[in-house]
Amino acid sequence: MFSEFFQFTFSGITLGAIYALVALGFTLIYNASHVINFAQGEFLMIGGMGTVVLVGAGLPLPAAMVGALVLATVAGILLHRLAIAPARDADVVTLIIITIGASIFLRGLAQFFWGKEYHALPRFSATESLSIGGATLLTQSLWILGIAVVLVVALAVFFSRSKLGKAILATSMNKDAARLAGIKTQVILGVAFGISALLGAAAGLIVTPITFTAYDVGIMLGLKGFVAAAIGGLGSSTGAVVGGLLLGLSEAYTAGYISSDYKDAVPFVIILAILFFLPNGLFGSRAAERV
Amino acid sequence: MKTMLKNLAVGAVAALGLASLSPVAKAEDPIRIGSFLSVTGPAAFLGDPELKTLELYVHQLNENGGLLGREVQLVHYDDSGDASKARTFVTRLLRQDKVDLIIGGSTTGATMAAVPVIEQARVPFISLAGAETISTPVKKWVFKMPQSDRQAARRVLTDMKERGLTRIGLISGTGGFGASGRNVTLEEAKAMGIEVVADETYNPKDTDVTAQLTRIRNTDGVQAVLNFDFGQGPAIVTKNYKQLGIELPFYQSHGVASDSFLKLAGDAANDLRLPATALLVADTIPDSDPQHGVVTGYKKAYEDRYNSSVSTFGGYAYDGFQLAVQAIKQAGSTDPAKVRDALESIRGYVGVTGTYNLSAKDHMGLSYDSFRILEVKDGHWTLVE
């Protein structure tokens, strides 16, 4: 009885940790520009697939990981430079649509150059899983959760302490005022895209031992991550983690206690309920719109 | 060389004799075999080895003097997995290229889109796609090479029954393949007196199914578990199964009978069983096996030519082409009605997929035991006797 409950909980934590890590990637670009970057899932894919491809090319695993992270960061900066920056005067909705186009483009490139096969990466710890109270938990889930927490703290420090973080926040609050204060807003946005891609690629790398990776893995992970971010409140990194865990746990409990057929429906009901009563999400800012 | 010749024997050796007797052979019109396959796009893993196989064996046939003393020409179009393109290309094959016979349709969608056009034009068509609807009910001009998922289900359930496992748990993906596999498994299990005591599903893109597997494990009296799906989902199910330490015998479907599944699932795949064609164990199949010659011959010919490993799907194209050659030879002409009748009358053709016994009632011709039960041992497929 209890071992069953533990197992469903661990299952939910595994799912939730993945969603949370993906959701974190959305917060940075959203904070900088209020754009929801739908190409975030493709950064994850570049992290996982890039590593696989570089390992295949003969690089040792750690070097391949670093290579994939660099590749994703460059892709993020190029995405801003080539697609977002030229449309700088367009409204936010247009920019969001541009990111959707970019995601399809990146997926196409990966499919063409890297193939369509699924690949796996080895887990980080030697032990595969821990047994607690008759249930098992993957060590990789703990890595994911731990790294998510580290990133939350790092992002909080980055936004409140560093000049760059403050500049990003200033740009999001009022672009014109930020520019008058001497902030190069386009450079700041480019940096935000680069860091966000780096975060995404790191997430993609860490989750690959559990989820596997392929050119289209970003669609599902990106979507679930976005949902987690929306539940938690877009732009809040604590919210992203809580939202991710909430989503993962609700999926696991539904599959475990109700029926696996309804597993995908329940999270959507939760999202509808949360967005209906708390349109800004659980941790979103409730600041009044300036008129 | 000897095995290669043996494999070609189906059509080529006789044709060689004919060709040497009639030096004017090349002057006659070539025999035109039409083909539409998904060589690019999402189903490229099907169409690519299929086209390579057809090209390889058409070339070999012509090297050995062609068929009925005539050259064989392959007219091919790539439908890139798009059913409406498949229909357009089939129309072109029939009206413009005036082909004598069609081998193609990598996917069920492409095949079914082409069927009405072909039935109207009255040209024999050998489909390489798997769904039961292609050959049930029987369509006069349509034949198909792969087994249906119903045969896979029956093969697995038969193996379970032989091991005394009659109360099973089922976990399937909600995609087309998994959902159809779930239905036929439930039907076949009922017919065979096997009870499905747990019936769980998951989304093909899910990354963790331990909750569903825990439910199955905690079901009273469950003796074995079957996962029916294809793609990366079954690899995740397999890993989770191992993670939970479930000791019950574990089965997968023919949907993951490939080396790439072993690579994804790693150690967790050890001891699981699944139904597959003999091609997967070509290296270890005993000499006494009736399929030994044809399977090793095809594998060697394909891998020597293309330097990539052979797949079940290319095997369908091999069987389709050999059956077509045999039917044309038997008919002694390319008259569509005669070739069709000849195809329908072929019994006991030993191919790489299995032994085909075609008839007016059965345009697929394989029985469920053409599937072999394989077990994974130390990361390799082994044949279960």
Tab-separated table of C-alpha atoms in Angstrom, chain A residues 4 7-8 11 14-15 18-19 111 116-121 128-129 134 136-138 209-212 216 220-221 224 251-252 255-261 263-264, chain B residues 39-45 174 199-203 205-212 214-215 217-218 231-232 235-236 239-240 242-245 260 263-265 268:
chain	number	residue	atom	x	y	z
A	4	GLU	CA	2.685	1.758	-4.051
A	7	GLN	CA	6.401	4.440	-6.224
A	8	PHE	CA	3.777	6.766	-7.711
A	11	SER	CA	7.456	8.380	-10.658
A	14	THR	CA	11.066	11.852	-12.022
A	15	LEU	CA	8.581	13.359	-14.464
A	18	ILE	CA	12.291	16.874	-16.000
A	19	TYR	CA	9.411	19.288	-16.586
A	111	GLN	CA	16.520	15.677	-38.856
A	116	LYS	CA	15.847	10.468	-37.088
A	117	GLU	CA	16.982	7.677	-34.802
A	118	TYR	CA	16.536	7.696	-31.051
A	119	HIS	CA	19.714	7.678	-28.954
A	120	ALA	CA	20.586	7.126	-25.332
A	121	LEU	CA	23.296	8.592	-23.049
A	128	GLU	CA	20.980	3.030	-11.363
A	129	SER	CA	18.299	3.322	-8.697
A	134	GLY	CA	9.766	-0.818	-1.241
A	136	THR	CA	12.600	2.586	-6.482
A	137	LEU	CA	13.883	6.012	-7.449
A	138	LEU	CA	16.334	6.614	-10.292
A	209	PRO	CA	19.575	9.158	-19.784
A	210	ILE	CA	15.887	8.870	-18.801
A	211	THR	CA	13.973	10.203	-21.793
A	212	PHE	CA	16.329	9.304	-24.670
A	216	ASP	CA	11.823	15.735	-32.319
A	220	MET	CA	6.866	17.086	-26.154
A	221	LEU	CA	9.416	18.225	-23.569
A	224	LYS	CA	5.221	20.043	-21.001
A	251	GLU	CA	0.267	12.689	-14.007
A	252	ALA	CA	1.750	9.878	-11.916
A	255	ALA	CA	-1.965	6.967	-13.919
A	256	GLY	CA	-1.512	5.083	-10.667
A	257	TYR	CA	-4.802	5.570	-8.857
A	258	ILE	CA	-7.373	6.426	-11.519
A	259	SER	CA	-6.456	5.172	-14.992
A	260	SER	CA	-3.575	5.576	-17.367
A	261	ASP	CA	-6.146	6.534	-20.021
A	263	LYS	CA	-3.280	10.572	-17.341
A	264	ASP	CA	-2.897	13.229	-20.012
B	39	VAL	CA	12.297	6.638	-49.149
B	40	THR	CA	12.363	10.033	-47.419
B	41	GLY	CA	10.192	11.517	-44.664
B	42	PRO	CA	9.083	10.007	-41.380
B	43	ALA	CA	8.772	6.460	-42.794
B	44	ALA	CA	12.199	6.510	-44.446
B	45	PHE	CA	13.377	3.706	-42.159
B	174	THR	CA	-1.970	4.965	-27.338
B	199	ASP	CA	-4.639	-3.459	-19.171
B	200	GLU	CA	-2.623	-0.221	-19.009
B	201	THR	CA	-1.751	2.394	-21.627
B	202	TYR	CA	0.741	5.213	-22.010
B	203	ASN	CA	1.307	8.084	-24.413
B	205	LYS	CA	5.990	10.286	-25.931
B	206	ASP	CA	5.878	9.512	-22.188
B	207	THR	CA	9.189	9.433	-20.377
B	208	ASP	CA	8.199	7.346	-17.338
B	209	VAL	CA	5.672	4.521	-16.986
B	210	THR	CA	6.575	3.182	-13.526
B	211	ALA	CA	3.095	4.105	-12.232
B	212	GLN	CA	1.403	1.888	-14.834
B	214	THR	CA	3.384	-0.742	-10.515
B	215	ARG	CA	-0.344	-1.193	-11.054
B	217	ARG	CA	2.762	-5.714	-10.678
B	218	ASN	CA	0.240	-5.283	-7.869
B	231	GLY	CA	9.482	3.408	-31.297
B	232	GLN	CA	11.234	4.580	-28.117
B	235	ALA	CA	12.627	1.035	-24.481
B	236	ILE	CA	11.383	3.234	-21.621
B	239	LYS	CA	14.039	0.238	-18.501
B	240	ASN	CA	11.279	0.967	-15.969
B	242	LYS	CA	14.037	-3.450	-14.779
B	243	GLN	CA	14.147	-0.450	-12.438
B	244	LEU	CA	11.117	-1.756	-10.518
B	245	GLY	CA	12.753	-5.179	-10.314
B	260	SER	CA	18.400	-0.130	-32.430
B	263	LYS	CA	20.995	-0.220	-28.155
B	264	LEU	CA	18.391	2.043	-26.504
B	265	ALA	CA	17.231	-0.365	-23.802
B	268	ALA	CA	17.405	-3.837	-19.195
